[in-house]
Amino acid sequence: MKLFTEEGEQVTTSQQPFSSGGEGGVYHVHTSPFGRGYCAKIYHNSNQKQQAKLKGIEAKLRYMLEHQPSELMGNMWALSWPVSLLYTAKQEFRGFVMPLAFDGSVKLTELISSIDTPSPLKKSFWDHWSQDDWDRFSLRSKEGLLNRLKLIVNICMPINKVHQVGSYVFVDMKPSNILVNGKGQITLCDMDSLQISDKGKLIFPSPVNTPDYTPPDTIRKIKIQMYDGQQQDVPVFDESWDRYSLGVIIYQMLFMMHPFACTAMDDSLTTTTEKVAKGLYVHGTLKGQIKKAHPYHDNLKRCPKIVQDLFFKTFDPSKGLKHPIQRTSANDWGLNLYAEIQKLSLNSQPIDGGSKPIPPKPNPKPKPNPRPNPRPNPNPTPISQPLSLWGYFWRCVTNKFADFKGRARRKEYWGFVLYNNLFSGLALWLAYNGIVPNVAIFILPILFFLPRLSVTARRLHDIGIPAWGLLVLLVPILNLYYVYMLMFAESAGDNKYGPSPK
């Protein structure tokens, strides 16, 4: 569809959204004055109520354009902040342009759902991440924990940038609004749902919050005029609300549990919200009222004392739980974790391209409707070593069991063929000596049939040949083509079948 900026410059988007929600959809931007790396959020306007609501949204986004954080993007983080409003040819407001999330991003929820590798059937994850990406942040390794700490610092950076402005509260900060890719680059989404105050006066309320990330604060309400002209009582939040939400997210990233997830002595306390209200922080002063807690919580005792103290400040009822101003800020999390990372690994890759979190300082007033900067080239976080032959074989028969997309490097194909033949030979020997039934000779070829086809197809892709080349292998004399596939080196860089394989 064709839309226009306030200056009359044309922005062309895809016809269908790649992501949809209750308010509207997010569309790819094909052409725009901003260059590559941007998308557009287009709001619904099919009925009178939605059209009336758009007046308030337009005013809110215009404020955000005129009061931006000092930076919208770093090497390792980005804010999906509006950079231009969008209109029809008739000057009807429809949405805004914002930075696109980094390539290969998934919701942070994927990293806190389980300590185990996601199911091979979870296409929403494996379409964007590789096994190497998952291993890079696995809590089963010391390096994975270190990379998660770096990821947390990368998350704290843009949150601190937004808080520095002094007008914004996220209110609904949660893992599903944070996108992360395999390099540790993060994107904060849903920026148009922020609460906005100007000189201490609420002007745009936030419509939602999520119970698991909601502190037990007494919420003050005031009456303001809404987009439809009606007076309405709305809640007012301050930055300390976000501090609690951020603390929960960080705790989940490190320990895979909510900090108040436990079984209370009081059997009437069944929900997380009830346990938060009673102050049952697992490591807090009321832990004597807890009957049972998951062993994952014990890992906090192995963390540096400063990390334990930051959580205690945020969640204990004697501290931040009942006294919100004492909760740990995004800036304090970033500063302290950055220092701990330097102690843990002096040779680690720099976070956010080497930019260290800094204390808040006054920002110059931003110019209205600035033109966004081009997306910088990202600096990667630590790169994992290539998989072993066994590692590649295991990936072929698990995560990539029937994956015919993408490419397979020469080592991956060798790894599969090697162990396939070893297991087949072992089955033949066991059957020949009567140790297992003869049927075992036929079971393995059946089990490995799909993985063999898929890895062969990906190997063909890697040398620039379409998967129908598999048909050639059905001709006996042309089986020598296998030698060609095994010995031919990978094609450098990307090709039409995808990026260079890992």
Coordinates of N, CA and C in Angstrom, one line a residue, residues 386-395 411-412 414-416 418-419:
P386 N 32.7 -24.3 15.9 CA 31.9 -25.2 15.1 C 31.6 -26.5 15.8
L387 N 30.5 -27.2 15.4 CA 30.1 -28.4 16.1 C 31.1 -29.5 15.6
S388 N 31.2 -30.6 16.5 CA 31.9 -31.7 16.1 C 31.2 -32.6 15.1
L389 N 31.8 -33.6 14.6 CA 31.1 -34.5 13.6 C 29.9 -35.1 14.3
W390 N 30.1 -35.5 15.5 CA 28.9 -36.1 16.3 C 27.8 -35.1 16.5
G391 N 28.2 -33.8 16.8 CA 27.3 -32.8 17.0 C 26.4 -32.5 15.7
Y392 N 27.1 -32.5 14.6 CA 26.4 -32.3 13.3 C 25.4 -33.5 13.1
F393 N 25.9 -34.7 13.3 CA 25.0 -35.9 13.1 C 23.8 -35.8 14.0
W394 N 24.0 -35.5 15.3 CA 22.9 -35.4 16.2 C 21.9 -34.3 15.8
R395 N 22.4 -33.2 15.3 CA 21.5 -32.2 14.8 C 20.7 -32.6 13.6
K411 N 31.2 -30.4 6.5 CA 31.5 -31.2 7.7 C 30.2 -31.8 8.2
E412 N 29.1 -31.0 8.1 CA 27.8 -31.6 8.5 C 27.4 -32.9 7.8
W414 N 29.5 -34.9 6.1 CA 30.5 -35.9 6.5 C 30.1 -36.6 7.8
G415 N 29.7 -35.7 8.8 CA 29.3 -36.2 10.1 C 28.1 -37.1 10.1
F416 N 27.1 -36.8 9.2 CA 26.0 -37.6 9.1 C 26.4 -39.0 8.5
L418 N 29.2 -40.5 8.2 CA 30.1 -41.2 9.1 C 29.4 -42.0 10.1
Y419 N 28.5 -41.4 10.9 CA 27.8 -42.1 12.0 C 26.7 -42.9 11.5

